Amino acid sequence: MTKIKDYFINAVLIFVYFIVVFFALVFNNALGWFLLTFFTLYIIWSFASLTSLLKNIIFASSIVPLVHRQKKTKATLQIAKHGSFTLPLPRLQVDFPENFVEPKKDLLILTRKKQELALYWKPLQRGCETKLTLHLTAYDCLGLFRKSFRKEIDFTTTTLPGLRMQQAEKLQRILQKKQQLAHCQRGMDFREHRPYRQGDAFSRINWKLSARHQEWLYREYEFQKEEAAPLICFWGAEGPKFEQTFDVYFSFWRLISKENPDLLLLGDRPFYGKDPSFTEFATFSPGNELFFPEYLEKHQAKHLVIFAPSASAMLLQNISVLQKRASVCLVYFEKDELVIREKEKIVPISGGERFDA
């Protein structure tokens, strides 16, 4: 559509030029020949600067190699002209894709000096970028003639899931409380008797042994430690809240990555391991949940934390089977609210940023 508009404007100007030519030939006066000479030189200058000179413009970009979805990131674009001799290009308009904060930039390219543009980019989708497509529109000195074209430049970066650290931290606190409660319910191991200290509970004093030794002796216990760490699973079924849930999953993994947990990603290509690559997170896509149960059965664990875009019927059916041999916590979206579910108890995870699409 833009090219059609440019062609139309240029055609109108050429038509005006031929009217001037007709005026000069018919009336054969000084004004006519002056206008003809002026417009002829103007058209030659405009076409020379808009056609051959645009080929001499070079671009280079600089951006951090890892960015996050929906997070504003600074990028630098360098623009210069090369060649032994170049005519000045008065105005160049650069149109950027819609995920840039400023969609347009106007430049005056009068010399060969390099110019730098500070841009802010807000990626909306995950993925691995290699090229950036720019739409360039060059104008002549009076802004009448124009020429548009597209140019691809190197723009290498990897877009990871968005960071939802506030939700991830609250989820971590909830899971830690559940784990401590489970330890208490399983009981405690007696460790030793030691002398009573101020602040110790009187209920743990061994009165018979204290009477025999003429000293208050306190029973000290320790929690039974769990041998197996929980398996952190993402149930990557298609759904409107897929990206938001994957953001929370990635943020939770970042939070507990020092503990080196086992991860299970169920999607278009399942992944199991402790150290997924950033490319794995950037290119992960939804899959058919009909094939997910076999992977859960293959990678059995005593404790599971499952993230899912929604509590589908198939997921709940598989959880009911898993709960016979393991404890399962399900993190999913109930309408627009993130919740955590264990058996029939549902706890909302409020706070933090809004979950935009």
Short mmCIF file of C-alpha atoms in Angstrom, two decimals:
data_model
loop_
_atom_site.label_atom_id
_atom_site.label_comp_id
_atom_site.label_asym_id
_atom_site.label_seq_id
_atom_site.Cartn_x
_atom_site.Cartn_y
_atom_site.Cartn_z
CA MET A 1 0.00 0.00 0.00
CA THR A 2 2.87 2.36 0.82
CA LYS A 3 4.59 1.67 -2.51
CA ILE A 4 1.35 2.37 -4.40
CA LYS A 5 1.07 5.70 -2.59
CA ASP A 6 4.67 6.59 -3.49
CA TYR A 7 4.16 5.68 -7.13
CA PHE A 8 1.00 7.78 -7.27
CA ILE A 9 2.70 10.87 -5.79
CA ASN A 10 5.68 10.51 -8.14
CA ALA A 11 3.35 10.09 -11.12
CA VAL A 12 1.47 13.27 -10.20
CA LEU A 13 4.74 15.21 -9.98
CA ILE A 14 5.91 13.87 -13.35
CA PHE A 15 2.56 14.94 -14.81
CA VAL A 16 3.11 18.47 -13.41
CA TYR A 17 6.56 18.44 -15.01
CA PHE A 18 5.11 17.69 -18.44
CA ILE A 19 2.63 20.56 -17.98
CA VAL A 20 5.62 22.86 -17.37
CA VAL A 21 7.29 21.49 -20.52
CA PHE A 22 4.12 22.12 -22.50
CA PHE A 23 3.88 25.66 -21.07
CA ALA A 24 7.49 26.47 -22.04
CA LEU A 25 7.12 25.15 -25.60
CA VAL A 26 3.76 26.80 -26.27
CA PHE A 27 4.33 30.26 -24.79
CA ASN A 28 8.12 30.35 -25.37
CA ASN A 29 8.83 33.00 -22.73
CA ALA A 30 11.49 33.49 -20.06
CA LEU A 31 9.26 32.31 -17.21
CA GLY A 32 8.43 29.08 -18.99
CA TRP A 33 12.05 28.24 -19.76
CA PHE A 34 13.13 29.14 -16.21
CA LEU A 35 10.50 26.80 -14.72
CA LEU A 36 11.48 24.06 -17.14
CA THR A 37 15.18 24.39 -16.29
CA PHE A 38 14.47 24.47 -12.55
CA PHE A 39 12.17 21.43 -12.58
CA THR A 40 14.53 19.48 -14.85
CA LEU A 41 17.49 20.00 -12.53
CA TYR A 42 15.31 19.30 -9.49
CA ILE A 43 14.06 15.97 -10.91
CA ILE A 44 17.57 14.89 -11.90
CA TRP A 45 18.89 15.71 -8.40
CA SER A 46 15.97 13.96 -6.68
CA PHE A 47 16.21 10.77 -8.72
CA ALA A 48 20.00 10.67 -8.31
CA SER A 49 19.78 10.96 -4.52
CA LEU A 50 16.81 8.60 -4.10
CA THR A 51 17.94 5.72 -6.31
CA SER A 52 21.69 5.19 -6.40
CA LEU A 53 22.50 6.80 -3.05
CA LEU A 54 20.15 4.64 -0.97
CA LYS A 55 22.21 1.60 -1.92
CA ASN A 56 25.17 3.12 -0.08
CA ILE A 57 23.44 3.29 3.30
CA ILE A 58 24.65 0.64 5.73
CA PHE A 59 23.08 -0.47 9.02
CA ALA A 60 24.43 -2.24 12.09
CA SER A 61 22.62 -3.19 15.30
CA SER A 62 23.70 -3.92 18.85
CA ILE A 63 21.50 -5.68 21.41
CA VAL A 64 21.97 -7.94 24.44
CA PRO A 65 21.91 -11.65 23.49
CA LEU A 66 19.17 -12.58 26.01
CA VAL A 67 15.96 -10.62 26.53
CA HIS A 68 12.62 -11.39 28.21
CA ARG A 69 9.14 -11.33 26.80
CA GLN A 70 7.20 -8.11 27.48
CA LYS A 71 10.25 -6.43 29.02
CA LYS A 72 11.50 -3.19 27.45
CA THR A 73 15.09 -3.61 26.24
CA LYS A 74 17.50 -1.06 24.81
CA ALA A 75 18.98 -1.63 21.36
CA THR A 76 21.38 0.52 19.34
CA LEU A 77 21.11 1.06 15.58
CA GLN A 78 24.04 2.55 13.65
CA ILE A 79 23.46 4.21 10.27
CA ALA A 80 26.11 5.52 7.87
CA LYS A 81 26.84 6.05 4.19
CA HIS A 82 29.82 4.54 2.41
CA GLY A 83 31.40 5.29 -0.93
CA SER A 84 33.96 7.71 -2.28
CA PHE A 85 31.42 10.33 -3.28
CA THR A 86 27.81 10.61 -2.16
CA LEU A 87 25.20 13.29 -2.52
CA PRO A 88 23.44 14.36 0.68
CA LEU A 89 20.12 12.72 1.50
CA PRO A 90 18.08 15.35 3.33
CA ARG A 91 15.56 13.10 5.04
CA LEU A 92 15.29 9.39 5.73
CA GLN A 93 12.34 7.92 7.64
CA VAL A 94 12.85 4.53 9.30
CA ASP A 95 9.76 2.53 10.26
CA PHE A 96 10.28 -0.20 12.86
CA PRO A 97 8.12 -3.26 13.65
CA GLU A 98 5.19 -2.85 16.04
CA ASN A 99 7.07 -4.22 19.07
CA PHE A 100 9.34 -1.14 19.15
CA VAL A 101 8.34 1.65 21.52
CA GLU A 102 8.92 4.34 18.88
CA PRO A 103 7.51 3.12 15.54
CA LYS A 104 9.24 5.82 13.42
CA LYS A 105 12.49 7.80 13.35
CA ASP A 106 13.44 10.67 11.03
CA LEU A 107 17.09 11.22 10.13
CA LEU A 108 19.02 13.85 8.22
CA ILE A 109 21.89 12.20 6.35
CA LEU A 110 24.00 15.03 5.00
CA THR A 111 27.51 13.59 5.50
CA ARG A 112 29.23 10.21 5.79
CA LYS A 113 29.42 10.53 9.58
CA LYS A 114 28.01 7.54 11.46
CA GLN A 115 24.79 8.14 13.41
CA GLU A 116 23.49 6.11 16.35
CA LEU A 117 19.87 5.61 17.35
CA ALA A 118 18.90 4.44 20.85
CA LEU A 119 15.81 2.29 20.50
CA TYR A 120 13.63 0.47 23.01
CA TRP A 121 12.29 -2.90 21.98
CA LYS A 122 9.54 -4.82 23.80
CA PRO A 123 9.27 -8.35 22.39
CA LEU A 124 5.79 -9.85 22.58
CA GLN A 125 6.67 -13.44 21.69
CA ARG A 126 9.43 -15.86 22.65
CA GLY A 127 11.86 -17.05 20.00
CA CYS A 128 15.31 -16.71 18.45
CA GLU A 129 15.72 -13.59 16.32
CA THR A 130 18.38 -13.33 13.61
CA LYS A 131 17.08 -10.55 11.35
CA LEU A 132 15.22 -7.26 11.74
CA THR A 133 13.16 -5.89 8.84
CA LEU A 134 13.14 -2.12 8.47
CA HIS A 135 10.92 -0.09 6.16
CA LEU A 136 12.84 2.91 4.80
CA THR A 137 11.36 5.94 3.06
CA ALA A 138 13.72 8.52 1.55
CA TYR A 139 12.55 12.05 0.66
CA ASP A 140 14.16 14.65 -1.57
CA CYS A 141 15.14 18.11 -0.37
CA LEU A 142 11.63 19.53 -0.82
CA GLY A 143 9.83 16.41 0.37
CA LEU A 144 8.00 15.97 -2.95
CA PHE A 145 9.62 12.84 -4.42
CA ARG A 146 10.05 9.75 -2.28
CA LYS A 147 11.28 6.20 -2.54
CA SER A 148 10.46 3.29 -0.19
CA PHE A 149 12.14 -0.07 0.25
CA ARG A 150 12.68 -2.77 2.85
CA LYS A 151 16.00 -3.76 4.34
CA GLU A 152 16.96 -6.69 6.55
CA ILE A 153 19.75 -6.23 9.08
CA ASP A 154 21.43 -8.57 11.55
CA PHE A 155 19.57 -8.63 14.86
CA THR A 156 20.65 -11.71 16.81
CA THR A 157 18.99 -12.24 20.18
CA THR A 158 17.02 -14.86 22.10
CA THR A 159 13.70 -13.93 23.69
CA LEU A 160 13.02 -15.89 26.89
CA PRO A 161 9.74 -16.13 28.84
CA GLY A 162 8.73 -13.07 30.84
CA LEU A 163 9.82 -12.61 34.45
CA ARG A 164 7.05 -12.93 37.08
CA MET A 165 9.29 -13.01 40.13
CA GLN A 166 6.71 -11.77 42.64
CA GLN A 167 4.32 -14.60 41.81
CA ALA A 168 7.21 -17.08 41.78
CA GLU A 169 8.43 -15.96 45.22
CA LYS A 170 4.97 -16.25 46.72
CA LEU A 171 4.56 -19.69 45.16
CA GLN A 172 7.90 -20.74 46.64
CA ARG A 173 6.83 -19.64 50.14
CA ILE A 174 3.56 -21.60 49.85
CA LEU A 175 5.35 -24.76 48.71
CA GLN A 176 7.95 -24.42 51.49
CA LYS A 177 5.18 -24.21 54.12
CA LYS A 178 3.53 -27.31 52.65
CA GLN A 179 6.84 -29.14 52.74
CA GLN A 180 7.48 -28.19 56.38
CA LEU A 181 3.95 -29.26 57.32
CA ALA A 182 4.48 -32.59 55.59
CA HIS A 183 7.68 -33.10 57.61
CA CYS A 184 5.80 -32.49 60.84
CA GLN A 185 3.05 -34.89 59.86
CA ARG A 186 5.56 -37.63 59.08
CA GLY A 187 7.08 -37.26 62.56
CA MET A 188 10.47 -36.35 63.94
CA ASP A 189 13.54 -38.36 64.84
CA PHE A 190 14.93 -38.13 68.38
CA ARG A 191 18.49 -36.85 68.27
CA GLU A 192 19.79 -36.35 71.87
CA HIS A 193 19.24 -35.04 75.36
CA ARG A 194 20.89 -31.75 76.21
CA PRO A 195 20.75 -29.30 79.10
CA TYR A 196 17.71 -27.03 79.16
CA ARG A 197 18.15 -23.55 77.70
CA GLN A 198 16.06 -20.48 78.40
CA GLY A 199 13.19 -20.34 75.93
CA ASP A 200 12.92 -24.12 75.37
CA ALA A 201 9.44 -25.65 75.62
CA PHE A 202 8.74 -27.33 79.00
CA SER A 203 6.76 -30.05 77.20
CA ARG A 204 9.99 -31.54 75.85
CA ILE A 205 11.75 -31.84 79.21
CA ASN A 206 12.38 -35.46 80.22
CA TRP A 207 11.30 -35.17 83.90
CA LYS A 208 12.26 -38.71 84.97
CA LEU A 209 15.76 -38.44 83.51
CA SER A 210 16.11 -34.89 84.87
CA ALA A 211 15.27 -36.10 88.41
CA ARG A 212 17.86 -38.84 88.17
CA HIS A 213 20.61 -36.49 86.97
CA GLN A 214 19.48 -33.51 89.09
CA GLU A 215 19.44 -31.37 85.95
CA TRP A 216 16.75 -30.39 83.48
CA LEU A 217 17.34 -32.41 80.32
CA TYR A 218 15.66 -31.35 77.09
CA ARG A 219 14.64 -33.76 74.29
CA GLU A 220 15.98 -32.51 70.93
CA TYR A 221 14.49 -33.76 67.68
CA GLU A 222 15.23 -33.31 63.99
CA PHE A 223 12.89 -33.43 61.02
CA GLN A 224 12.93 -36.44 58.79
CA LYS A 225 14.46 -35.20 55.57
CA GLU A 226 12.95 -36.09 52.26
CA GLU A 227 15.23 -38.12 50.04
CA ALA A 228 13.71 -37.10 46.71
CA ALA A 229 13.36 -33.52 45.49
CA PRO A 230 10.13 -32.56 43.73
CA LEU A 231 9.82 -32.85 39.96
CA ILE A 232 8.89 -29.48 38.43
CA CYS A 233 6.66 -30.22 35.45
CA PHE A 234 5.04 -28.00 32.82
CA TRP A 235 1.90 -29.42 31.20
CA GLY A 236 2.16 -27.61 27.88
CA ALA A 237 -1.34 -28.03 26.50
CA GLU A 238 -2.72 -25.37 24.15
CA GLY A 239 -4.66 -22.64 25.96
CA PRO A 240 -5.20 -18.88 26.19
CA LYS A 241 -3.01 -18.66 29.31
CA PHE A 242 -0.13 -20.74 27.92
CA GLU A 243 2.43 -17.91 27.75
CA GLN A 244 1.49 -16.43 31.14
CA THR A 245 1.79 -19.83 32.84
CA PHE A 246 5.10 -20.52 31.11
CA ASP A 247 6.35 -17.12 32.38
CA VAL A 248 5.58 -18.19 35.97
CA TYR A 249 7.19 -21.61 35.41
CA PHE A 250 10.38 -20.04 34.03
CA SER A 251 10.51 -17.49 36.89
CA PHE A 252 10.03 -20.24 39.48
CA TRP A 253 12.84 -22.25 37.88
CA ARG A 254 15.11 -19.18 37.96
CA LEU A 255 14.30 -18.80 41.66
CA ILE A 256 15.19 -22.38 42.63
CA SER A 257 17.82 -23.12 39.94
CA LYS A 258 20.58 -23.25 42.59
CA GLU A 259 18.86 -26.31 44.07
CA ASN A 260 19.33 -28.03 40.69
CA PRO A 261 15.77 -29.43 40.44
CA ASP A 262 14.57 -31.98 37.90
CA LEU A 263 12.49 -30.39 35.13
CA LEU A 264 9.96 -31.99 32.81
CA LEU A 265 8.66 -29.92 29.89
CA LEU A 266 5.72 -31.50 28.09
CA GLY A 267 4.98 -29.84 24.78
CA ASP A 268 5.80 -30.17 21.11
CA ARG A 269 9.13 -31.79 22.07
CA PRO A 270 9.34 -33.11 25.67
CA PHE A 271 12.42 -32.32 27.75
CA TYR A 272 13.64 -33.99 30.95
CA GLY A 273 16.74 -32.92 32.83
CA LYS A 274 18.33 -30.46 35.24
CA ASP A 275 19.92 -27.91 32.92
CA PRO A 276 17.77 -26.85 29.95
CA SER A 277 19.29 -24.43 27.46
CA PHE A 278 17.89 -20.95 26.94
CA THR A 279 17.00 -22.00 23.40
CA GLU A 280 14.79 -24.71 24.91
CA PHE A 281 12.79 -22.09 26.81
CA ALA A 282 12.71 -19.69 23.84
CA THR A 283 11.39 -22.19 21.28
CA PHE A 284 9.14 -24.36 23.47
CA SER A 285 5.62 -24.69 22.00
CA PRO A 286 2.33 -26.34 23.04
CA GLY A 287 1.80 -30.01 22.28
CA ASN A 288 -0.92 -32.64 22.25
CA GLU A 289 -1.74 -33.53 25.87
CA LEU A 290 -2.85 -37.03 24.80
CA PHE A 291 0.85 -38.01 24.74
CA PHE A 292 1.82 -36.36 28.07
CA PRO A 293 0.77 -39.13 30.53
CA GLU A 294 3.34 -41.60 29.24
CA TYR A 295 6.16 -39.16 30.03
CA LEU A 296 4.81 -38.57 33.56
CA GLU A 297 4.67 -42.32 34.05
CA LYS A 298 8.21 -42.72 32.73
CA HIS A 299 9.70 -40.06 35.03
CA GLN A 300 8.10 -41.04 38.33
CA ALA A 301 8.64 -38.91 41.44
CA LYS A 302 7.31 -38.88 45.00
CA HIS A 303 6.54 -35.16 44.78
CA LEU A 304 5.37 -33.24 41.74
CA VAL A 305 4.67 -29.57 41.11
CA ILE A 306 2.74 -29.31 37.85
CA PHE A 307 2.21 -26.00 36.03
CA ALA A 308 -0.61 -25.90 33.50
CA PRO A 309 -2.51 -23.18 31.58
CA SER A 310 -5.79 -24.66 32.87
CA ALA A 311 -7.08 -27.64 34.82
CA SER A 312 -8.27 -29.73 31.89
CA ALA A 313 -10.25 -32.94 32.36
CA MET A 314 -7.33 -35.06 31.14
CA LEU A 315 -4.90 -33.37 33.51
CA LEU A 316 -7.17 -33.83 36.54
CA GLN A 317 -7.69 -37.48 35.60
CA ASN A 318 -3.94 -38.09 35.48
CA ILE A 319 -3.42 -36.24 38.78
CA SER A 320 -5.99 -38.48 40.51
CA VAL A 321 -3.92 -41.48 39.41
CA LEU A 322 -0.62 -39.89 40.44
CA GLN A 323 -1.92 -38.98 43.90
CA LYS A 324 -2.15 -42.68 44.81
CA ARG A 325 1.63 -42.88 44.94
CA ALA A 326 2.85 -39.27 45.11
CA SER A 327 1.98 -35.82 46.44
CA VAL A 328 0.94 -33.46 43.64
CA CYS A 329 0.57 -29.67 43.62
CA LEU A 330 -1.09 -28.13 40.59
CA VAL A 331 -0.44 -24.49 39.60
CA TYR A 332 -2.86 -23.17 36.98
CA PHE A 333 -5.19 -20.35 36.00
CA GLU A 334 -8.71 -20.25 37.41
CA LYS A 335 -10.28 -17.71 35.03
CA ASP A 336 -7.74 -14.82 35.27
CA GLU A 337 -6.28 -15.73 38.68
CA LEU A 338 -3.27 -17.92 39.30
CA VAL A 339 -3.98 -20.59 41.94
CA ILE A 340 -2.28 -23.59 43.50
CA ARG A 341 -4.30 -26.74 44.12
CA GLU A 342 -3.52 -29.74 46.32
CA LYS A 343 -6.23 -32.40 46.35
CA GLU A 344 -9.42 -30.35 46.88
CA LYS A 345 -7.79 -27.31 48.49
CA ILE A 346 -7.27 -24.27 46.24
CA VAL A 347 -5.11 -21.30 47.31
CA PRO A 348 -4.92 -18.12 45.13
CA ILE A 349 -1.50 -16.67 44.34
CA SER A 350 -2.26 -12.96 44.31
CA GLY A 351 0.04 -9.98 44.07
CA GLY A 352 2.69 -8.99 41.58
CA GLU A 353 2.26 -7.71 38.06
CA ARG A 354 -0.90 -8.01 36.03
CA PHE A 355 -1.08 -10.99 33.74
CA ASP A 356 -1.42 -9.34 30.36
CA ALA A 357 -1.58 -11.32 27.17
#
